[in-house]
Amino acid sequence: MARNAHPEVTRRRILDAAQKLFSEKGFEHTSMQDIVNELGNLSKGAIYHHFPGKEAILEELTHRDWEASHGLLDELHQRTDLTGLEKIREVVRRSVTNETHLNIQRDAAQFLEDPTTLAHNLQSWQTTVANGFHTLIMDGVEDGSITTEYPREAAILLSLLLNYWVACAPTAADTEPRTRCVATMLAAIGLPVFNEELIDLTVRGFQAINAPSFYPEPHDTADDRNR
């Protein structure tokens, strides 16, 4: 059999097909065979050559999504037509209105019940992601749009609370009070990110994907999920 001359292209096609199916059907209701059928001209063996299972595909999609988010933070940092506060609001606005990002966040949330995965995400949220927010907060401190005396702590709070506490609210009904609570806390320390428009977008964004609880329902075995 001829060797695939463009494995990165095949890998990207698999990721794109899986992302489409995860968005339409949800991670739990998508099988490896569904991905094979969606691609049309790849065997299941060819897909397993690149990914050992759909969990690995979701992990790669999550990594790709994180890279896009970091790129957005860098892009906004370079802009001179926005204040620091406006930059942070734009990050949040794009995050809660980006359907692809929200669907990946929904699918990945169920794995937070695993202590190792949870610890890894908590570490990333309070370091890598928070560092991006901190850069924009410092832009705001310099231009006067942000008055917080706790820029580093505010960045960590924004990252942790939005990505975990709000996104993984136990029920859709909990999303709005949690969002308003975060808005109040951040405003109290000089980071008034959430106006009414952004609160509404955040609530609708997370409610639309029906973000699962931190304690999800029991799911199928690995063999069932990869069938």
PDB file of C-alpha atoms in Angstrom:
ATOM      1  CA  MET A   1       0.000   0.000   0.000  1.00  0.00           C
ATOM      2  CA  ALA A   2       1.336   3.437  -0.902  1.00  0.00           C
ATOM      3  CA  ARG A   3       2.386   5.615   1.987  1.00  0.00           C
ATOM      4  CA  ASN A   4       0.230   8.685   2.584  1.00  0.00           C
ATOM      5  CA  ALA A   5       2.285  11.566   1.197  1.00  0.00           C
ATOM      6  CA  HIS A   6       0.301  14.173   3.144  1.00  0.00           C
ATOM      7  CA  PRO A   7      -0.518  12.777   6.606  1.00  0.00           C
ATOM      8  CA  GLU A   8      -1.143  16.264   8.000  1.00  0.00           C
ATOM      9  CA  VAL A   9      -3.916  16.760   5.422  1.00  0.00           C
ATOM     10  CA  THR A  10      -5.543  13.453   6.374  1.00  0.00           C
ATOM     11  CA  ARG A  11      -5.256  14.306  10.049  1.00  0.00           C
ATOM     12  CA  ARG A  12      -6.911  17.679   9.485  1.00  0.00           C
ATOM     13  CA  ARG A  13      -9.733  16.057   7.481  1.00  0.00           C
ATOM     14  CA  ILE A  14     -10.394  13.627  10.333  1.00  0.00           C
ATOM     15  CA  LEU A  15     -10.463  16.465  12.847  1.00  0.00           C
ATOM     16  CA  ASP A  16     -12.787  18.571  10.698  1.00  0.00           C
ATOM     17  CA  ALA A  17     -15.189  15.663  10.144  1.00  0.00           C
ATOM     18  CA  ALA A  18     -15.209  14.761  13.836  1.00  0.00           C
ATOM     19  CA  GLN A  19     -15.749  18.378  14.855  1.00  0.00           C
ATOM     20  CA  LYS A  20     -18.772  18.594  12.547  1.00  0.00           C
ATOM     21  CA  LEU A  21     -20.275  15.400  13.969  1.00  0.00           C
ATOM     22  CA  PHE A  22     -19.542  16.302  17.592  1.00  0.00           C
ATOM     23  CA  SER A  23     -21.307  19.632  17.019  1.00  0.00           C
ATOM     24  CA  GLU A  24     -24.325  18.021  15.369  1.00  0.00           C
ATOM     25  CA  LYS A  25     -24.720  14.846  17.440  1.00  0.00           C
ATOM     26  CA  GLY A  26     -22.634  15.418  20.546  1.00  0.00           C
ATOM     27  CA  PHE A  27     -19.491  13.545  21.524  1.00  0.00           C
ATOM     28  CA  GLU A  28     -21.262  10.681  23.295  1.00  0.00           C
ATOM     29  CA  HIS A  29     -23.521   9.961  20.325  1.00  0.00           C
ATOM     30  CA  THR A  30     -20.755   9.972  17.717  1.00  0.00           C
ATOM     31  CA  SER A  31     -18.911   6.718  17.022  1.00  0.00           C
ATOM     32  CA  MET A  32     -15.690   6.129  15.137  1.00  0.00           C
ATOM     33  CA  GLN A  33     -17.808   4.506  12.420  1.00  0.00           C
ATOM     34  CA  ASP A  34     -19.791   7.738  12.096  1.00  0.00           C
ATOM     35  CA  ILE A  35     -16.526   9.558  11.426  1.00  0.00           C
ATOM     36  CA  VAL A  36     -15.566   6.938   8.825  1.00  0.00           C
ATOM     37  CA  ASN A  37     -18.940   7.391   7.120  1.00  0.00           C
ATOM     38  CA  GLU A  38     -18.622  11.176   7.168  1.00  0.00           C
ATOM     39  CA  LEU A  39     -15.207  11.056   5.495  1.00  0.00           C
ATOM     40  CA  GLY A  40     -16.345   8.572   2.877  1.00  0.00           C
ATOM     41  CA  ASN A  41     -12.972   7.512   1.494  1.00  0.00           C
ATOM     42  CA  LEU A  42     -10.997   6.564   4.606  1.00  0.00           C
ATOM     43  CA  SER A  43     -11.106   3.229   6.394  1.00  0.00           C
ATOM     44  CA  LYS A  44     -11.498   2.892  10.141  1.00  0.00           C
ATOM     45  CA  GLY A  45      -7.949   1.530  10.221  1.00  0.00           C
ATOM     46  CA  ALA A  46      -6.654   4.681   8.548  1.00  0.00           C
ATOM     47  CA  ILE A  47      -8.325   6.815  11.202  1.00  0.00           C
ATOM     48  CA  TYR A  48      -6.943   4.659  14.016  1.00  0.00           C
ATOM     49  CA  HIS A  49      -3.505   5.119  12.466  1.00  0.00           C
ATOM     50  CA  HIS A  50      -3.755   8.799  13.371  1.00  0.00           C
ATOM     51  CA  PHE A  51      -5.902   8.625  16.524  1.00  0.00           C
ATOM     52  CA  PRO A  52      -6.328   5.713  18.979  1.00  0.00           C
ATOM     53  CA  GLY A  53      -9.937   6.711  19.674  1.00  0.00           C
ATOM     54  CA  LYS A  54     -12.414   9.548  19.615  1.00  0.00           C
ATOM     55  CA  GLU A  55     -11.165  10.801  22.991  1.00  0.00           C
ATOM     56  CA  ALA A  56      -7.814  11.492  21.337  1.00  0.00           C
ATOM     57  CA  ILE A  57      -9.610  13.317  18.527  1.00  0.00           C
ATOM     58  CA  LEU A  58     -11.456  15.497  21.034  1.00  0.00           C
ATOM     59  CA  GLU A  59      -8.193  16.186  22.859  1.00  0.00           C
ATOM     60  CA  GLU A  60      -6.621  17.385  19.606  1.00  0.00           C
ATOM     61  CA  LEU A  61      -9.679  19.511  18.799  1.00  0.00           C
ATOM     62  CA  THR A  62      -9.434  21.060  22.258  1.00  0.00           C
ATOM     63  CA  HIS A  63      -5.753  21.814  21.681  1.00  0.00           C
ATOM     64  CA  ARG A  64      -6.585  23.401  18.328  1.00  0.00           C
ATOM     65  CA  ASP A  65      -9.292  25.495  19.969  1.00  0.00           C
ATOM     66  CA  TRP A  66      -6.902  26.653  22.689  1.00  0.00           C
ATOM     67  CA  GLU A  67      -4.356  27.692  20.074  1.00  0.00           C
ATOM     68  CA  ALA A  68      -7.024  29.751  18.311  1.00  0.00           C
ATOM     69  CA  SER A  69      -7.956  31.402  21.618  1.00  0.00           C
ATOM     70  CA  HIS A  70      -4.339  32.282  22.342  1.00  0.00           C
ATOM     71  CA  GLY A  71      -4.027  33.689  18.834  1.00  0.00           C
ATOM     72  CA  LEU A  72      -7.038  35.911  19.500  1.00  0.00           C
ATOM     73  CA  LEU A  73      -5.475  37.222  22.712  1.00  0.00           C
ATOM     74  CA  ASP A  74      -2.263  38.068  20.867  1.00  0.00           C
ATOM     75  CA  GLU A  75      -4.191  39.696  18.021  1.00  0.00           C
ATOM     76  CA  LEU A  76      -6.176  41.929  20.365  1.00  0.00           C
ATOM     77  CA  HIS A  77      -3.076  42.901  22.334  1.00  0.00           C
ATOM     78  CA  GLN A  78      -1.618  44.372  19.135  1.00  0.00           C
ATOM     79  CA  ARG A  79      -4.675  46.487  18.350  1.00  0.00           C
ATOM     80  CA  THR A  80      -4.451  50.204  19.077  1.00  0.00           C
ATOM     81  CA  ASP A  81      -8.068  51.098  18.319  1.00  0.00           C
ATOM     82  CA  LEU A  82      -9.415  49.442  21.486  1.00  0.00           C
ATOM     83  CA  THR A  83      -8.862  50.128  25.163  1.00  0.00           C
ATOM     84  CA  GLY A  84      -7.686  47.300  27.381  1.00  0.00           C
ATOM     85  CA  LEU A  85     -11.186  46.890  28.806  1.00  0.00           C
ATOM     86  CA  GLU A  86     -12.669  46.750  25.310  1.00  0.00           C
ATOM     87  CA  LYS A  87     -10.117  44.098  24.342  1.00  0.00           C
ATOM     88  CA  ILE A  88     -11.133  41.845  27.235  1.00  0.00           C
ATOM     89  CA  ARG A  89     -14.809  42.337  26.457  1.00  0.00           C
ATOM     90  CA  GLU A  90     -14.103  41.364  22.854  1.00  0.00           C
ATOM     91  CA  VAL A  91     -12.356  38.158  23.971  1.00  0.00           C
ATOM     92  CA  VAL A  92     -15.344  37.181  26.096  1.00  0.00           C
ATOM     93  CA  ARG A  93     -17.839  38.200  23.401  1.00  0.00           C
ATOM     94  CA  ARG A  94     -16.152  36.074  20.743  1.00  0.00           C
ATOM     95  CA  SER A  95     -15.780  33.127  23.114  1.00  0.00           C
ATOM     96  CA  VAL A  96     -19.446  32.990  24.108  1.00  0.00           C
ATOM     97  CA  THR A  97     -20.744  33.505  20.556  1.00  0.00           C
ATOM     98  CA  ASN A  98     -18.390  31.069  18.799  1.00  0.00           C
ATOM     99  CA  GLU A  99     -20.465  27.915  18.298  1.00  0.00           C
ATOM    100  CA  THR A 100     -17.452  25.731  17.505  1.00  0.00           C
ATOM    101  CA  HIS A 101     -15.644  26.821  20.665  1.00  0.00           C
ATOM    102  CA  LEU A 102     -18.749  26.304  22.808  1.00  0.00           C
ATOM    103  CA  ASN A 103     -19.405  22.827  21.426  1.00  0.00           C
ATOM    104  CA  ILE A 104     -15.827  21.738  22.104  1.00  0.00           C
ATOM    105  CA  GLN A 105     -16.083  23.157  25.610  1.00  0.00           C
ATOM    106  CA  ARG A 106     -19.333  21.227  26.117  1.00  0.00           C
ATOM    107  CA  ASP A 107     -17.867  17.934  24.927  1.00  0.00           C
ATOM    108  CA  ALA A 108     -14.620  18.312  26.858  1.00  0.00           C
ATOM    109  CA  ALA A 109     -16.363  19.255  30.126  1.00  0.00           C
ATOM    110  CA  GLN A 110     -17.464  15.681  30.821  1.00  0.00           C
ATOM    111  CA  PHE A 111     -13.828  14.619  31.225  1.00  0.00           C
ATOM    112  CA  LEU A 112     -13.306  17.044  34.102  1.00  0.00           C
ATOM    113  CA  GLU A 113     -14.554  14.297  36.413  1.00  0.00           C
ATOM    114  CA  ASP A 114     -11.135  12.711  35.913  1.00  0.00           C
ATOM    115  CA  PRO A 115      -8.829  14.236  38.584  1.00  0.00           C
ATOM    116  CA  THR A 116      -5.807  14.329  36.275  1.00  0.00           C
ATOM    117  CA  THR A 117      -7.723  16.094  33.501  1.00  0.00           C
ATOM    118  CA  LEU A 118      -9.271  18.529  35.969  1.00  0.00           C
ATOM    119  CA  ALA A 119      -5.879  19.351  37.487  1.00  0.00           C
ATOM    120  CA  HIS A 120      -4.371  19.903  34.029  1.00  0.00           C
ATOM    121  CA  ASN A 121      -7.174  22.269  33.017  1.00  0.00           C
ATOM    122  CA  LEU A 122      -7.099  24.200  36.276  1.00  0.00           C
ATOM    123  CA  GLN A 123      -3.363  24.678  35.852  1.00  0.00           C
ATOM    124  CA  SER A 124      -3.787  25.904  32.272  1.00  0.00           C
ATOM    125  CA  TRP A 125      -6.639  28.258  33.160  1.00  0.00           C
ATOM    126  CA  GLN A 126      -4.673  29.953  35.928  1.00  0.00           C
ATOM    127  CA  THR A 127      -1.394  30.145  33.994  1.00  0.00           C
ATOM    128  CA  THR A 128      -1.476  30.104  30.193  1.00  0.00           C
ATOM    129  CA  VAL A 129      -4.992  31.496  29.727  1.00  0.00           C
ATOM    130  CA  ALA A 130      -4.719  33.894  32.654  1.00  0.00           C
ATOM    131  CA  ASN A 131      -1.425  35.214  31.279  1.00  0.00           C
ATOM    132  CA  GLY A 132      -3.222  36.277  28.113  1.00  0.00           C
ATOM    133  CA  PHE A 133      -5.901  38.061  30.129  1.00  0.00           C
ATOM    134  CA  HIS A 134      -3.222  39.671  32.292  1.00  0.00           C
ATOM    135  CA  THR A 135      -1.562  41.204  29.236  1.00  0.00           C
ATOM    136  CA  LEU A 136      -4.852  42.811  28.183  1.00  0.00           C
ATOM    137  CA  ILE A 137      -5.591  43.959  31.729  1.00  0.00           C
ATOM    138  CA  MET A 138      -2.207  45.682  31.843  1.00  0.00           C
ATOM    139  CA  ASP A 139      -3.086  47.358  28.532  1.00  0.00           C
ATOM    140  CA  GLY A 140      -6.160  48.695  30.313  1.00  0.00           C
ATOM    141  CA  VAL A 141      -4.221  49.808  33.382  1.00  0.00           C
ATOM    142  CA  GLU A 142      -1.868  51.746  31.131  1.00  0.00           C
ATOM    143  CA  ASP A 143      -4.639  53.441  29.137  1.00  0.00           C
ATOM    144  CA  GLY A 144      -6.799  54.111  32.207  1.00  0.00           C
ATOM    145  CA  SER A 145      -9.791  51.961  31.224  1.00  0.00           C
ATOM    146  CA  ILE A 146      -9.061  49.487  34.061  1.00  0.00           C
ATOM    147  CA  THR A 147      -8.323  50.577  37.624  1.00  0.00           C
ATOM    148  CA  THR A 148      -7.746  47.293  39.439  1.00  0.00           C
ATOM    149  CA  GLU A 149      -4.962  47.028  41.992  1.00  0.00           C
ATOM    150  CA  TYR A 150      -4.906  43.267  41.448  1.00  0.00           C
ATOM    151  CA  PRO A 151      -4.244  42.704  37.722  1.00  0.00           C
ATOM    152  CA  ARG A 152      -2.716  39.237  38.109  1.00  0.00           C
ATOM    153  CA  GLU A 153      -5.370  38.013  40.521  1.00  0.00           C
ATOM    154  CA  ALA A 154      -8.154  39.505  38.395  1.00  0.00           C
ATOM    155  CA  ALA A 155      -6.843  37.670  35.329  1.00  0.00           C
ATOM    156  CA  ILE A 156      -6.833  34.345  37.187  1.00  0.00           C
ATOM    157  CA  LEU A 157     -10.324  34.920  38.576  1.00  0.00           C
ATOM    158  CA  LEU A 158     -11.732  35.788  35.154  1.00  0.00           C
ATOM    159  CA  SER A 159     -10.154  32.727  33.549  1.00  0.00           C
ATOM    160  CA  LEU A 160     -11.070  30.204  36.246  1.00  0.00           C
ATOM    161  CA  LEU A 161     -14.577  31.437  36.952  1.00  0.00           C
ATOM    162  CA  LEU A 162     -15.639  31.847  33.333  1.00  0.00           C
ATOM    163  CA  ASN A 163     -14.081  28.649  31.963  1.00  0.00           C
ATOM    164  CA  TYR A 164     -15.039  26.417  34.870  1.00  0.00           C
ATOM    165  CA  TRP A 165     -17.572  27.790  37.338  1.00  0.00           C
ATOM    166  CA  VAL A 166     -19.873  29.417  34.766  1.00  0.00           C
ATOM    167  CA  ALA A 167     -19.265  27.108  31.796  1.00  0.00           C
ATOM    168  CA  CYS A 168     -19.832  23.984  33.920  1.00  0.00           C
ATOM    169  CA  ALA A 169     -22.859  25.237  35.828  1.00  0.00           C
ATOM    170  CA  PRO A 170     -24.937  22.249  37.041  1.00  0.00           C
ATOM    171  CA  THR A 171     -28.030  23.403  35.139  1.00  0.00           C
ATOM    172  CA  ALA A 172     -28.881  26.028  32.534  1.00  0.00           C
ATOM    173  CA  ALA A 173     -30.824  27.905  35.217  1.00  0.00           C
ATOM    174  CA  ASP A 174     -27.605  28.396  37.205  1.00  0.00           C
ATOM    175  CA  THR A 175     -25.819  30.147  34.337  1.00  0.00           C
ATOM    176  CA  GLU A 176     -27.279  33.629  34.772  1.00  0.00           C
ATOM    177  CA  PRO A 177     -26.822  33.999  38.551  1.00  0.00           C
ATOM    178  CA  ARG A 178     -23.273  32.679  38.276  1.00  0.00           C
ATOM    179  CA  THR A 179     -22.487  35.085  35.438  1.00  0.00           C
ATOM    180  CA  ARG A 180     -23.901  38.019  37.406  1.00  0.00           C
ATOM    181  CA  CYS A 181     -21.954  36.949  40.479  1.00  0.00           C
ATOM    182  CA  VAL A 182     -18.704  36.900  38.473  1.00  0.00           C
ATOM    183  CA  ALA A 183     -19.557  40.307  36.986  1.00  0.00           C
ATOM    184  CA  THR A 184     -20.111  41.762  40.463  1.00  0.00           C
ATOM    185  CA  MET A 185     -16.911  40.295  41.913  1.00  0.00           C
ATOM    186  CA  LEU A 186     -14.729  41.513  39.050  1.00  0.00           C
ATOM    187  CA  ALA A 187     -16.275  44.993  39.070  1.00  0.00           C
ATOM    188  CA  ALA A 188     -15.621  45.210  42.816  1.00  0.00           C
ATOM    189  CA  ILE A 189     -11.866  44.831  42.225  1.00  0.00           C
ATOM    190  CA  GLY A 190     -11.758  47.302  39.348  1.00  0.00           C
ATOM    191  CA  LEU A 191     -12.363  45.040  36.334  1.00  0.00           C
ATOM    192  CA  PRO A 192     -15.898  45.861  35.067  1.00  0.00           C
ATOM    193  CA  VAL A 193     -15.827  43.444  32.136  1.00  0.00           C
ATOM    194  CA  PHE A 194     -19.481  42.458  32.075  1.00  0.00           C
ATOM    195  CA  ASN A 195     -22.041  45.042  31.030  1.00  0.00           C
ATOM    196  CA  GLU A 196     -25.660  43.940  30.528  1.00  0.00           C
ATOM    197  CA  GLU A 197     -25.100  43.110  26.860  1.00  0.00           C
ATOM    198  CA  LEU A 198     -22.147  40.845  27.631  1.00  0.00           C
ATOM    199  CA  ILE A 199     -23.969  39.196  30.528  1.00  0.00           C
ATOM    200  CA  ASP A 200     -26.838  38.381  28.168  1.00  0.00           C
ATOM    201  CA  LEU A 201     -24.492  36.982  25.494  1.00  0.00           C
ATOM    202  CA  THR A 202     -22.632  34.883  28.067  1.00  0.00           C
ATOM    203  CA  VAL A 203     -25.813  33.444  29.537  1.00  0.00           C
ATOM    204  CA  ARG A 204     -27.312  32.645  26.137  1.00  0.00           C
ATOM    205  CA  GLY A 205     -24.047  31.165  24.879  1.00  0.00           C
ATOM    206  CA  PHE A 206     -23.586  28.725  27.738  1.00  0.00           C
ATOM    207  CA  GLN A 207     -27.276  27.890  28.016  1.00  0.00           C
ATOM    208  CA  ALA A 208     -27.445  27.129  24.287  1.00  0.00           C
ATOM    209  CA  ILE A 209     -24.981  24.269  24.613  1.00  0.00           C
ATOM    210  CA  ASN A 210     -26.659  23.010  27.793  1.00  0.00           C
ATOM    211  CA  ALA A 211     -23.297  22.825  29.556  1.00  0.00           C
ATOM    212  CA  PRO A 212     -23.105  19.530  31.476  1.00  0.00           C
ATOM    213  CA  SER A 213     -22.663  19.276  35.196  1.00  0.00           C
ATOM    214  CA  PHE A 214     -19.284  18.605  36.737  1.00  0.00           C
ATOM    215  CA  TYR A 215     -20.961  15.366  37.823  1.00  0.00           C
ATOM    216  CA  PRO A 216     -22.207  13.983  34.474  1.00  0.00           C
ATOM    217  CA  GLU A 217     -24.459  11.003  34.021  1.00  0.00           C
ATOM    218  CA  PRO A 218     -22.658   7.642  33.758  1.00  0.00           C
ATOM    219  CA  HIS A 219     -21.519   7.081  30.189  1.00  0.00           C
ATOM    220  CA  ASP A 220     -20.618   4.111  28.047  1.00  0.00           C
ATOM    221  CA  THR A 221     -17.391   2.190  28.320  1.00  0.00           C
ATOM    222  CA  ALA A 222     -14.414   3.062  26.141  1.00  0.00           C
ATOM    223  CA  ASP A 223     -15.204   0.073  23.907  1.00  0.00           C
ATOM    224  CA  ASP A 224     -18.771   1.296  23.393  1.00  0.00           C
ATOM    225  CA  ARG A 225     -17.655   4.853  22.647  1.00  0.00           C
ATOM    226  CA  ASN A 226     -15.105   3.736  20.046  1.00  0.00           C
ATOM    227  CA  ARG A 227     -17.303   1.190  18.294  1.00  0.00           C
TER     228      ARG A 227
END
